[in-house]
Amino acid sequence: MRFYIGNNGETLRSIVRMQNVKLDELIPLNPHAADPDAIISRWPVMLPPLPVTAGYQEPLTSSPRQTDYRNEWIPLTPLEKMEQTEYDVLIVGSGAGGGAVLSRLCQQWGANDKKIGIVEAGDLLLPTHFYNIPTYTLPRFRVYFDKVSRPVQQTYFRELIAFGGRTLAWQLVAPRMPLSETVDWPVPANELEFYFSLAERAMKVTPFYQEGSYYTTLLLNRLHDHAFPEAIPMPIAVDREPTVFGQLHSSPAFSSIAWFAEALNLRPYDLAVNSRAVQILTGQEKVSGVRVISTDKKSYEIKAKTVVLSTSTFENPRLLLASGIPGRAIGHYLTTHSLRGLTGYFDRQQFPEVLGALGILVPGTENRPYQVMIGGPPEEYNAYQQYLIKPLQEKLRVVAGAFGMVESRFENRVELDPFERDEYGVPVIRVHFSYSEKDHTVIRQMEQGVRQLFAAMQATTVEEEIGPLLEAIHDAGTCRMGIDPDTSVTDPYGEVHGVSGLYVADNSVIPSSGTANPTLTTVALSMRTADYIIKKLN
């Protein structure tokens, strides 16, 4: 007979998945653990004997095996098993918002008896952020990203439907939203300050990524000396800790997968991928679960006391609308950042031979409704894994990207197509987005302001043509939080108006675009939502 000693937070059900045995075999062997979901930390668990396999040969077949374990680098739970469980919290989506909620729940709850489940529409794609993969440079990854992501209905927006979502591919820039841009948000300033700090610690955000880089230091000093005192080193979500005492820090660039890994060490949770949520189940103005469909088109109803939607700015409103959830503002107030890029050139003799990384952020202010990110060509001086084998350049090429605030307007929206449905039977979406005259005024300010930045940095030449006007992939607002149900989808804690226990936690709840990249704000607000859920369920 075999034995296994349970670790912190383990149950018979979690041991079933790790040891590849059946639950109905474990229960009679372990009468001291009658409840398969009870915590059995440090208890000896009796396992059934291994099957006798001597002389056995697997039949020859030309078809692949039904189960392929090569890509299961995280424990997965079959939907059949999840359908048999009622979850205290069911998270739909595994990107920045869903990962932040899971992380906070696991940290605060520890090894209690609450049940957490996660369903993800996409498959396992990468086990970490692409910067952590030695074979990828940014140009190589861009080619890959275009293959695995999908455009949103003839817009510049793109979605990455996979475990980890767009945190597998984001540029790691994580500034706080300036206070002047959040004064009308339904969240007190002191709470935002607290949760921004919490998010920065959780994501390992640092202003010292470029520390020691003379390239960054020299240009930053020039900006400070010429009317841009707000300029700061780029805040980057990178773990700078070295490997010490045998503790590996092998995935420095942040993705939400880091939180799923951490949570595995804190408590059990169930995760299913390739599980498309198609309907939110409700009754008596309260959520009761989610209906999901697997890739083989089987339907499962997963019961939950609390449901957290973290499926994206475009998928959240689609799911809410397709489920008949009422709300005038659902899908409306779609916003993002306008993006213009300008390139300048510097005399190489101004700088030492070893440059280092270039990363400077000029935040938005009350008088500057845009922020500017300044970096070298991303394939060369923003981040690189190997020493560059290139001749010394006569000129340095520097790119300044300006991200402008975009007005939150009701007419910018995501709506359901009344006729067309996808392969899962859910209506496809139609996106309506345009810039207002106020937005175009900001865009003109951006063009002038970026040229002033290059003058302050003493660029030798600046390209005459500014880059094309784009929408940054900073979409937000379609499930914005607020007080008034006519102009918002959720309350200040992310709970959907009129549906108890249904929450939204991702970019879509951000009330207005501001000027800062949204990921840090999404994580901060999602952790705040998780704390609120914990308070309600305790």
mmCIF file of N, CA, C and O in Angstrom, residues 214-215 218-219 222 344-353 355 381 392-398 454 457-462:
data_model
loop_
_atom_site.group_PDB
_atom_site.id
_atom_site.type_symbol
_atom_site.label_atom_id
_atom_site.label_comp_id
_atom_site.label_asym_id
_atom_site.label_seq_id
_atom_site.Cartn_x
_atom_site.Cartn_y
_atom_site.Cartn_z
ATOM 1 N N TYR A 214 23.294 55.043 -18.616
ATOM 2 C CA TYR A 214 23.633 56.448 -18.872
ATOM 3 C C TYR A 214 22.714 57.036 -19.938
ATOM 4 O O TYR A 214 22.426 58.236 -19.932
ATOM 5 N N TYR A 215 22.266 56.200 -20.843
ATOM 6 C CA TYR A 215 21.338 56.599 -21.901
ATOM 7 C C TYR A 215 20.095 57.245 -21.288
ATOM 8 O O TYR A 215 19.705 58.376 -21.626
ATOM 9 N N LEU A 218 21.023 60.538 -18.892
ATOM 10 C CA LEU A 218 21.371 61.770 -19.596
ATOM 11 C C LEU A 218 20.124 62.437 -20.185
ATOM 12 O O LEU A 218 19.902 63.644 -20.007
ATOM 13 N N LEU A 219 19.276 61.649 -20.853
ATOM 14 C CA LEU A 219 18.088 62.240 -21.467
ATOM 15 C C LEU A 219 17.083 62.692 -20.402
ATOM 16 O O LEU A 219 16.402 63.707 -20.568
ATOM 17 N N ARG A 222 18.227 66.062 -19.115
ATOM 18 C CA ARG A 222 17.927 67.121 -20.076
ATOM 19 C C ARG A 222 16.462 67.532 -20.001
ATOM 20 O O ARG A 222 16.133 68.722 -20.087
ATOM 21 N N GLY A 344 13.003 60.576 -33.296
ATOM 22 C CA GLY A 344 14.099 61.538 -33.310
ATOM 23 C C GLY A 344 15.433 60.814 -33.340
ATOM 24 O O GLY A 344 15.519 59.612 -33.033
ATOM 25 N N TYR A 345 16.482 61.558 -33.720
ATOM 26 C CA TYR A 345 17.807 60.970 -33.838
ATOM 27 C C TYR A 345 18.807 61.800 -33.032
ATOM 28 O O TYR A 345 18.713 63.031 -32.983
ATOM 29 N N PHE A 346 19.749 61.086 -32.403
ATOM 30 C CA PHE A 346 20.757 61.729 -31.558
ATOM 31 C C PHE A 346 22.149 61.338 -32.063
ATOM 32 O O PHE A 346 22.367 60.209 -32.517
ATOM 33 N N ASP A 347 23.058 62.286 -31.952
ATOM 34 C CA ASP A 347 24.455 62.021 -32.302
ATOM 35 C C ASP A 347 25.004 60.970 -31.342
ATOM 36 O O ASP A 347 24.984 61.149 -30.122
ATOM 37 N N ARG A 348 25.489 59.859 -31.871
ATOM 38 C CA ARG A 348 25.976 58.760 -31.031
ATOM 39 C C ARG A 348 27.133 59.179 -30.146
ATOM 40 O O ARG A 348 27.344 58.621 -29.056
ATOM 41 N N GLN A 349 27.891 60.195 -30.557
ATOM 42 C CA GLN A 349 29.055 60.620 -29.776
ATOM 43 C C GLN A 349 28.672 61.319 -28.470
ATOM 44 O O GLN A 349 29.525 61.578 -27.631
ATOM 45 N N GLN A 350 27.377 61.620 -28.281
ATOM 46 C CA GLN A 350 26.923 62.201 -27.013
ATOM 47 C C GLN A 350 26.903 61.168 -25.888
ATOM 48 O O GLN A 350 26.771 61.527 -24.720
ATOM 49 N N PHE A 351 27.000 59.875 -26.236
ATOM 50 C CA PHE A 351 26.755 58.807 -25.273
ATOM 51 C C PHE A 351 27.947 57.866 -25.204
ATOM 52 O O PHE A 351 28.737 57.758 -26.145
ATOM 53 N N PRO A 352 28.097 57.153 -24.088
ATOM 54 C CA PRO A 352 29.205 56.203 -23.970
ATOM 55 C C PRO A 352 28.953 54.973 -24.844
ATOM 56 O O PRO A 352 27.866 54.783 -25.387
ATOM 57 N N GLU A 353 29.958 54.136 -24.919
ATOM 58 C CA GLU A 353 29.847 52.946 -25.778
ATOM 59 C C GLU A 353 28.764 52.005 -25.278
ATOM 60 O O GLU A 353 27.968 51.474 -26.053
ATOM 61 N N LEU A 355 25.371 51.550 -23.683
ATOM 62 C CA LEU A 355 24.225 52.437 -23.491
ATOM 63 C C LEU A 355 23.337 52.004 -22.337
ATOM 64 O O LEU A 355 22.963 52.790 -21.480
ATOM 65 N N TYR A 381 17.075 48.721 -27.599
ATOM 66 C CA TYR A 381 17.505 49.337 -26.343
ATOM 67 C C TYR A 381 16.421 49.424 -25.266
ATOM 68 O O TYR A 381 16.654 49.986 -24.224
ATOM 69 N N LEU A 392 28.795 49.861 -34.210
ATOM 70 C CA LEU A 392 28.414 51.074 -33.487
ATOM 71 C C LEU A 392 27.737 52.046 -34.456
ATOM 72 O O LEU A 392 28.259 52.330 -35.534
ATOM 73 N N GLN A 393 26.558 52.516 -34.081
ATOM 74 C CA GLN A 393 25.766 53.379 -34.957
ATOM 75 C C GLN A 393 26.227 54.835 -34.850
ATOM 76 O O GLN A 393 26.599 55.300 -33.772
ATOM 77 N N GLU A 394 26.151 55.552 -35.964
ATOM 78 C CA GLU A 394 26.479 56.975 -35.942
ATOM 79 C C GLU A 394 25.383 57.791 -35.277
ATOM 80 O O GLU A 394 25.657 58.827 -34.665
ATOM 81 N N LYS A 395 24.149 57.331 -35.419
ATOM 82 C CA LYS A 395 23.020 58.036 -34.814
ATOM 83 C C LYS A 395 22.185 57.049 -34.012
ATOM 84 O O LYS A 395 22.084 55.872 -34.370
ATOM 85 N N LEU A 396 21.598 57.539 -32.933
ATOM 86 C CA LEU A 396 20.682 56.745 -32.128
ATOM 87 C C LEU A 396 19.254 57.132 -32.470
ATOM 88 O O LEU A 396 18.918 58.319 -32.512
ATOM 89 N N ARG A 397 18.444 56.148 -32.722
ATOM 90 C CA ARG A 397 17.041 56.368 -33.061
ATOM 91 C C ARG A 397 16.198 56.216 -31.798
ATOM 92 O O ARG A 397 16.276 55.200 -31.106
ATOM 93 N N VAL A 398 15.426 57.242 -31.465
ATOM 94 C CA VAL A 398 14.595 57.248 -30.259
ATOM 95 C C VAL A 398 13.145 57.465 -30.671
ATOM 96 O O VAL A 398 12.845 58.353 -31.473
ATOM 97 N N PHE A 454 11.460 66.405 -27.765
ATOM 98 C CA PHE A 454 12.686 66.120 -28.511
ATOM 99 C C PHE A 454 13.644 67.318 -28.483
ATOM 100 O O PHE A 454 14.864 67.156 -28.397
ATOM 101 N N MET A 457 15.360 67.276 -25.202
ATOM 102 C CA MET A 457 16.368 66.211 -25.099
ATOM 103 C C MET A 457 17.554 66.447 -26.032
ATOM 104 O O MET A 457 18.481 65.656 -26.072
ATOM 105 N N GLN A 458 17.498 67.541 -26.825
ATOM 106 C CA GLN A 458 18.588 67.926 -27.733
ATOM 107 C C GLN A 458 18.803 66.913 -28.847
ATOM 108 O O GLN A 458 19.935 66.534 -29.188
ATOM 109 N N ALA A 459 17.681 66.483 -29.448
ATOM 110 C CA ALA A 459 17.786 65.616 -30.613
ATOM 111 C C ALA A 459 18.409 66.401 -31.769
ATOM 112 O O ALA A 459 18.131 67.590 -31.949
ATOM 113 N N THR A 460 19.250 65.745 -32.552
ATOM 114 C CA THR A 460 19.876 66.427 -33.687
ATOM 115 C C THR A 460 18.900 66.599 -34.836
ATOM 116 O O THR A 460 18.908 67.622 -35.521
ATOM 117 N N THR A 461 18.036 65.607 -35.063
ATOM 118 C CA THR A 461 16.994 65.717 -36.090
ATOM 119 C C THR A 461 15.740 65.013 -35.597
ATOM 120 O O THR A 461 15.808 64.083 -34.781
ATOM 121 N N VAL A 462 14.601 65.467 -36.111
ATOM 122 C CA VAL A 462 13.311 64.851 -35.804
ATOM 123 C C VAL A 462 12.585 64.645 -37.129
ATOM 124 O O VAL A 462 12.575 65.541 -37.985
#
